[in-house]
């Protein structure tokens, strides 16, 4: 596997690991609450991370993930999945799907640009986006922790 593939695989796995550490530090009540009544709940953006990861893994496997499941609105976690342990497992498995799919993309095609939904991208860009997207929403988890008085950096544990 190429150095770029190795690097992006490691960063994706690491981002998921950090995310799960922060997720596990929060209570169900903190994750289920919409701060200020309009901000996204932790369960909702965590569900989005899982969906995006799975869609990227599909693309890497040359599969069609289908239409974006949330239409024009924000992702909302289904009631039956608003469970920290379930979502922690889903974060881990969806990131692992990406890592497992990376070797299947030929090295010469991994950084090759193509058009997707009217925008240029590459498989390398998609994997980089996955890692960045996980960390972005991980920062939102950190914010929820701080709002609850928890100033620890659990992702560093």
mmCIF file of N, CA and C in Angstrom, residues 37-120:
data_model
loop_
_atom_site.group_PDB
_atom_site.id
_atom_site.type_symbol
_atom_site.label_atom_id
_atom_site.label_comp_id
_atom_site.label_asym_id
_atom_site.label_seq_id
_atom_site.Cartn_x
_atom_site.Cartn_y
_atom_site.Cartn_z
ATOM 1 N N UNK A 37 -31.935 24.671 22.530
ATOM 2 C CA UNK A 37 -33.178 24.305 21.873
ATOM 3 C C UNK A 37 -33.119 24.274 20.356
ATOM 4 N N UNK A 38 -31.995 24.716 19.782
ATOM 5 C CA UNK A 38 -31.911 24.707 18.319
ATOM 6 C C UNK A 38 -30.622 24.088 17.791
ATOM 7 N N UNK A 39 -29.604 23.979 18.633
ATOM 8 C CA UNK A 39 -28.345 23.360 18.194
ATOM 9 C C UNK A 39 -28.547 21.858 18.037
ATOM 10 N N UNK A 40 -27.701 21.253 17.252
ATOM 11 C CA UNK A 40 -27.813 19.814 17.009
ATOM 12 C C UNK A 40 -27.411 19.023 18.245
ATOM 13 N N UNK A 41 -28.128 17.966 18.504
ATOM 14 C CA UNK A 41 -27.800 17.064 19.608
ATOM 15 C C UNK A 41 -26.613 16.190 19.210
ATOM 16 N N UNK A 42 -25.835 15.782 20.199
ATOM 17 C CA UNK A 42 -24.679 14.926 19.957
ATOM 18 C C UNK A 42 -25.035 13.641 19.230
ATOM 19 N N UNK A 43 -26.170 13.056 19.577
ATOM 20 C CA UNK A 43 -26.586 11.838 18.879
ATOM 21 C C UNK A 43 -26.797 12.104 17.389
ATOM 22 N N UNK A 44 -27.336 13.268 17.067
ATOM 23 C CA UNK A 44 -27.636 13.574 15.667
ATOM 24 C C UNK A 44 -26.371 13.726 14.831
ATOM 25 N N UNK A 45 -25.408 14.512 15.316
ATOM 26 C CA UNK A 45 -24.205 14.667 14.484
ATOM 27 C C UNK A 45 -23.328 13.429 14.523
ATOM 28 N N UNK A 46 -23.433 12.629 15.586
ATOM 29 C CA UNK A 46 -22.699 11.356 15.608
ATOM 30 C C UNK A 46 -23.275 10.402 14.560
ATOM 31 N N UNK A 47 -24.591 10.368 14.467
ATOM 32 C CA UNK A 47 -25.243 9.548 13.435
ATOM 33 C C UNK A 47 -24.804 10.006 12.040
ATOM 34 N N UNK A 48 -24.690 11.317 11.851
ATOM 35 C CA UNK A 48 -24.228 11.836 10.559
ATOM 36 C C UNK A 48 -22.822 11.337 10.236
ATOM 37 N N UNK A 49 -21.935 11.339 11.226
ATOM 38 C CA UNK A 49 -20.568 10.855 11.002
ATOM 39 C C UNK A 49 -20.600 9.404 10.518
ATOM 40 N N UNK A 50 -21.416 8.587 11.156
ATOM 41 C CA UNK A 50 -21.531 7.179 10.756
ATOM 42 C C UNK A 50 -22.012 7.076 9.308
ATOM 43 N N UNK A 51 -23.045 7.815 8.971
ATOM 44 C CA UNK A 51 -23.606 7.760 7.613
ATOM 45 C C UNK A 51 -22.576 8.219 6.579
ATOM 46 N N UNK A 52 -21.886 9.320 6.851
ATOM 47 C CA UNK A 52 -20.878 9.820 5.910
ATOM 48 C C UNK A 52 -19.758 8.798 5.747
ATOM 49 N N UNK A 53 -19.289 8.220 6.855
ATOM 50 C CA UNK A 53 -18.235 7.200 6.768
ATOM 51 C C UNK A 53 -18.668 6.031 5.888
ATOM 52 N N UNK A 54 -19.883 5.551 6.103
ATOM 53 C CA UNK A 54 -20.370 4.409 5.325
ATOM 54 C C UNK A 54 -20.502 4.762 3.839
ATOM 55 N N UNK A 55 -20.910 5.987 3.552
ATOM 56 C CA UNK A 55 -21.041 6.416 2.156
ATOM 57 C C UNK A 55 -19.671 6.501 1.487
ATOM 58 N N UNK A 56 -18.681 7.002 2.218
ATOM 59 C CA UNK A 56 -17.323 7.068 1.667
ATOM 60 C C UNK A 56 -16.783 5.659 1.434
ATOM 61 N N UNK A 57 -17.017 4.757 2.374
ATOM 62 C CA UNK A 57 -16.570 3.372 2.195
ATOM 63 C C UNK A 57 -17.219 2.755 0.957
ATOM 64 N N UNK A 58 -18.494 3.032 0.739
ATOM 65 C CA UNK A 58 -19.173 2.539 -0.471
ATOM 66 C C UNK A 58 -18.478 3.047 -1.723
ATOM 67 N N UNK A 59 -18.186 4.329 -1.766
ATOM 68 C CA UNK A 59 -17.516 4.908 -2.939
ATOM 69 C C UNK A 59 -16.155 4.257 -3.167
ATOM 70 N N UNK A 60 -15.412 4.029 -2.086
ATOM 71 C CA UNK A 60 -14.096 3.391 -2.215
ATOM 72 C C UNK A 60 -14.214 1.974 -2.777
ATOM 73 N N UNK A 61 -15.313 1.298 -2.456
ATOM 74 C CA UNK A 61 -15.549 -0.060 -2.969
ATOM 75 C C UNK A 61 -16.210 -0.036 -4.345
ATOM 76 N N UNK A 62 -16.345 1.167 -4.915
ATOM 77 C CA UNK A 62 -16.987 1.352 -6.217
ATOM 78 C C UNK A 62 -18.457 0.945 -6.187
ATOM 79 N N UNK A 63 -19.112 1.213 -5.054
ATOM 80 C CA UNK A 63 -20.543 0.962 -4.890
ATOM 81 C C UNK A 63 -21.266 2.305 -4.831
ATOM 82 N N UNK A 64 -22.511 2.311 -5.228
ATOM 83 C CA UNK A 64 -23.327 3.521 -5.158
ATOM 84 C C UNK A 64 -24.022 3.555 -3.796
ATOM 85 N N UNK A 65 -23.751 4.584 -2.979
ATOM 86 C CA UNK A 65 -24.391 4.644 -1.667
ATOM 87 C C UNK A 65 -25.841 5.111 -1.716
ATOM 88 N N UNK A 66 -26.323 5.460 -2.909
ATOM 89 C CA UNK A 66 -27.695 5.944 -3.020
ATOM 90 C C UNK A 66 -27.785 7.427 -2.699
ATOM 91 N N UNK A 67 -29.000 7.953 -2.725
ATOM 92 C CA UNK A 67 -29.166 9.386 -2.472
ATOM 93 C C UNK A 67 -28.869 9.730 -1.007
ATOM 94 N N UNK A 68 -28.516 10.982 -0.794
ATOM 95 C CA UNK A 68 -28.278 11.480 0.561
ATOM 96 C C UNK A 68 -29.560 11.269 1.370
ATOM 97 N N UNK A 69 -29.488 10.568 2.498
ATOM 98 C CA UNK A 69 -30.702 10.149 3.196
ATOM 99 C C UNK A 69 -31.426 11.234 3.988
ATOM 100 N N UNK A 70 -30.848 12.422 4.106
ATOM 101 C CA UNK A 70 -31.442 13.427 4.982
ATOM 102 C C UNK A 70 -32.065 14.599 4.230
ATOM 103 N N UNK A 71 -32.139 14.494 2.908
ATOM 104 C CA UNK A 71 -32.725 15.580 2.139
ATOM 105 C C UNK A 71 -31.978 16.882 2.354
ATOM 106 N N UNK A 72 -32.711 17.949 2.530
ATOM 107 C CA UNK A 72 -32.116 19.280 2.711
ATOM 108 C C UNK A 72 -31.829 19.592 4.175
ATOM 109 N N UNK A 73 -32.377 18.813 5.087
ATOM 110 C CA UNK A 73 -32.246 19.124 6.513
ATOM 111 C C UNK A 73 -31.042 18.465 7.159
ATOM 112 N N UNK A 74 -30.895 18.746 8.442
ATOM 113 C CA UNK A 74 -29.825 18.137 9.231
ATOM 114 C C UNK A 74 -30.100 16.656 9.437
ATOM 115 N N UNK A 75 -29.051 15.909 9.626
ATOM 116 C CA UNK A 75 -29.182 14.496 9.974
ATOM 117 C C UNK A 75 -29.800 14.392 11.365
ATOM 118 N N UNK A 76 -30.739 13.481 11.507
ATOM 119 C CA UNK A 76 -31.364 13.225 12.802
ATOM 120 C C UNK A 76 -31.222 11.738 13.089
ATOM 121 N N UNK A 77 -30.695 11.437 14.250
ATOM 122 C CA UNK A 77 -30.501 10.045 14.649
ATOM 123 C C UNK A 77 -31.853 9.412 14.967
ATOM 124 N N UNK A 78 -32.143 8.250 14.395
ATOM 125 C CA UNK A 78 -33.404 7.573 14.712
ATOM 126 C C UNK A 78 -33.506 7.274 16.211
ATOM 127 N N UNK A 79 -34.713 7.313 16.728
ATOM 128 C CA UNK A 79 -34.936 7.090 18.161
ATOM 129 C C UNK A 79 -34.310 5.792 18.652
ATOM 130 N N UNK A 80 -34.422 4.739 17.877
ATOM 131 C CA UNK A 80 -33.898 3.438 18.285
ATOM 132 C C UNK A 80 -32.382 3.343 18.317
ATOM 133 N N UNK A 81 -31.698 4.359 17.799
ATOM 134 C CA UNK A 81 -30.232 4.352 17.777
ATOM 135 C C UNK A 81 -29.622 5.407 18.702
ATOM 136 N N UNK A 82 -30.444 6.085 19.470
ATOM 137 C CA UNK A 82 -29.958 7.138 20.370
ATOM 138 C C UNK A 82 -29.412 6.481 21.638
ATOM 139 N N UNK A 83 -28.289 5.817 21.431
ATOM 140 C CA UNK A 83 -27.648 5.034 22.481
ATOM 141 C C UNK A 83 -26.142 5.169 22.298
ATOM 142 N N UNK A 84 -25.479 5.617 23.338
ATOM 143 C CA UNK A 84 -24.045 5.904 23.257
ATOM 144 C C UNK A 84 -23.228 4.676 22.864
ATOM 145 N N UNK A 85 -23.504 3.535 23.469
ATOM 146 C CA UNK A 85 -22.729 2.327 23.172
ATOM 147 C C UNK A 85 -22.934 1.884 21.727
ATOM 148 N N UNK A 86 -24.165 1.957 21.271
ATOM 149 C CA UNK A 86 -24.464 1.586 19.882
ATOM 150 C C UNK A 86 -23.715 2.501 18.910
ATOM 151 N N UNK A 87 -23.788 3.803 19.154
ATOM 152 C CA UNK A 87 -23.140 4.742 18.236
ATOM 153 C C UNK A 87 -21.622 4.669 18.317
ATOM 154 N N UNK A 88 -21.070 4.390 19.497
ATOM 155 C CA UNK A 88 -19.612 4.210 19.604
ATOM 156 C C UNK A 88 -19.178 3.037 18.724
ATOM 157 N N UNK A 89 -19.930 1.946 18.783
ATOM 158 C CA UNK A 89 -19.615 0.781 17.946
ATOM 159 C C UNK A 89 -19.764 1.122 16.466
ATOM 160 N N UNK A 90 -20.770 1.920 16.125
ATOM 161 C CA UNK A 90 -20.992 2.318 14.733
ATOM 162 C C UNK A 90 -19.880 3.234 14.215
ATOM 163 N N UNK A 91 -19.393 4.134 15.069
ATOM 164 C CA UNK A 91 -18.266 4.995 14.668
ATOM 165 C C UNK A 91 -17.060 4.117 14.352
ATOM 166 N N UNK A 92 -16.759 3.189 15.260
ATOM 167 C CA UNK A 92 -15.601 2.301 15.057
ATOM 168 C C UNK A 92 -15.750 1.483 13.778
ATOM 169 N N UNK A 93 -16.915 0.862 13.601
ATOM 170 C CA UNK A 93 -17.082 -0.031 12.445
ATOM 171 C C UNK A 93 -17.142 0.746 11.130
ATOM 172 N N UNK A 94 -17.743 1.931 11.132
ATOM 173 C CA UNK A 94 -17.816 2.695 9.880
ATOM 174 C C UNK A 94 -16.443 3.233 9.479
ATOM 175 N N UNK A 95 -15.633 3.636 10.452
ATOM 176 C CA UNK A 95 -14.261 4.064 10.135
ATOM 177 C C UNK A 95 -13.447 2.871 9.642
ATOM 178 N N UNK A 96 -13.667 1.711 10.256
ATOM 179 C CA UNK A 96 -12.951 0.511 9.829
ATOM 180 C C UNK A 96 -13.355 0.108 8.411
ATOM 181 N N UNK A 97 -14.615 0.346 8.051
ATOM 182 C CA UNK A 97 -15.049 0.085 6.669
ATOM 183 C C UNK A 97 -14.211 0.890 5.680
ATOM 184 N N UNK A 98 -13.941 2.149 6.030
ATOM 185 C CA UNK A 98 -13.107 2.992 5.165
ATOM 186 C C UNK A 98 -11.702 2.414 5.082
ATOM 187 N N UNK A 99 -11.116 2.132 6.243
ATOM 188 C CA UNK A 99 -9.746 1.592 6.291
ATOM 189 C C UNK A 99 -9.658 0.298 5.491
ATOM 190 N N UNK A 100 -10.653 -0.564 5.632
ATOM 191 C CA UNK A 100 -10.650 -1.845 4.916
ATOM 192 C C UNK A 100 -10.826 -1.677 3.407
ATOM 193 N N UNK A 101 -11.509 -0.613 2.993
ATOM 194 C CA UNK A 101 -11.767 -0.402 1.564
ATOM 195 C C UNK A 101 -10.594 0.252 0.839
ATOM 196 N N UNK A 102 -9.746 0.957 1.562
ATOM 197 C CA UNK A 102 -8.644 1.697 0.928
ATOM 198 C C UNK A 102 -7.735 0.802 0.082
ATOM 199 N N UNK A 103 -7.287 -0.359 0.573
ATOM 200 C CA UNK A 103 -6.381 -1.178 -0.250
ATOM 201 C C UNK A 103 -6.995 -1.648 -1.573
ATOM 202 N N UNK A 104 -8.316 -1.689 -1.655
ATOM 203 C CA UNK A 104 -8.979 -2.129 -2.879
ATOM 204 C C UNK A 104 -8.932 -1.121 -4.014
ATOM 205 N N UNK A 105 -8.575 0.113 -3.699
ATOM 206 C CA UNK A 105 -8.455 1.141 -4.740
ATOM 207 C C UNK A 105 -7.032 1.075 -5.290
ATOM 208 N N UNK A 106 -6.867 0.846 -6.590
ATOM 209 C CA UNK A 106 -5.511 0.802 -7.152
ATOM 210 C C UNK A 106 -4.743 2.091 -6.835
ATOM 211 N N UNK A 107 -3.464 1.932 -6.499
ATOM 212 C CA UNK A 107 -2.636 3.086 -6.126
ATOM 213 C C UNK A 107 -2.700 4.199 -7.168
ATOM 214 N N UNK A 108 -2.661 3.819 -8.446
ATOM 215 C CA UNK A 108 -2.639 4.835 -9.504
ATOM 216 C C UNK A 108 -3.972 5.582 -9.616
ATOM 217 N N UNK A 109 -5.042 5.030 -9.071
ATOM 218 C CA UNK A 109 -6.351 5.686 -9.135
ATOM 219 C C UNK A 109 -6.695 6.435 -7.846
ATOM 220 N N UNK A 110 -5.937 6.204 -6.781
ATOM 221 C CA UNK A 110 -6.288 6.747 -5.468
ATOM 222 C C UNK A 110 -6.308 8.276 -5.452
ATOM 223 N N UNK A 111 -5.363 8.904 -6.115
ATOM 224 C CA UNK A 111 -5.290 10.375 -6.146
ATOM 225 C C UNK A 111 -5.807 10.965 -7.450
ATOM 226 N N UNK A 112 -6.265 10.116 -8.352
ATOM 227 C CA UNK A 112 -6.774 10.575 -9.649
ATOM 228 C C UNK A 112 -8.094 11.319 -9.455
ATOM 229 N N UNK A 113 -8.170 12.504 -10.031
ATOM 230 C CA UNK A 113 -9.361 13.329 -9.873
ATOM 231 C C UNK A 113 -10.487 12.851 -10.780
ATOM 232 N N UNK A 114 -11.710 12.896 -10.254
ATOM 233 C CA UNK A 114 -12.912 12.611 -11.026
ATOM 234 C C UNK A 114 -14.022 13.512 -10.507
ATOM 235 N N UNK A 115 -15.128 13.521 -11.204
ATOM 236 C CA UNK A 115 -16.239 14.383 -10.814
ATOM 237 C C UNK A 115 -17.288 13.567 -10.074
ATOM 238 N N UNK A 116 -17.776 14.135 -8.981
ATOM 239 C CA UNK A 116 -18.836 13.503 -8.196
ATOM 240 C C UNK A 116 -19.818 14.596 -7.789
ATOM 241 N N UNK A 117 -21.054 14.440 -8.189
ATOM 242 C CA UNK A 117 -22.087 15.436 -7.882
ATOM 243 C C UNK A 117 -21.683 16.840 -8.340
ATOM 244 N N UNK A 118 -21.025 16.907 -9.496
ATOM 245 C CA UNK A 118 -20.662 18.188 -10.075
ATOM 246 C C UNK A 118 -19.415 18.841 -9.517
ATOM 247 N N UNK A 119 -18.691 18.139 -8.651
ATOM 248 C CA UNK A 119 -17.470 18.711 -8.060
ATOM 249 C C UNK A 119 -16.302 17.754 -8.250
ATOM 250 N N UNK A 120 -15.101 18.313 -8.442
ATOM 251 C CA UNK A 120 -13.928 17.438 -8.556
ATOM 252 C C UNK A 120 -13.553 16.852 -7.198
#
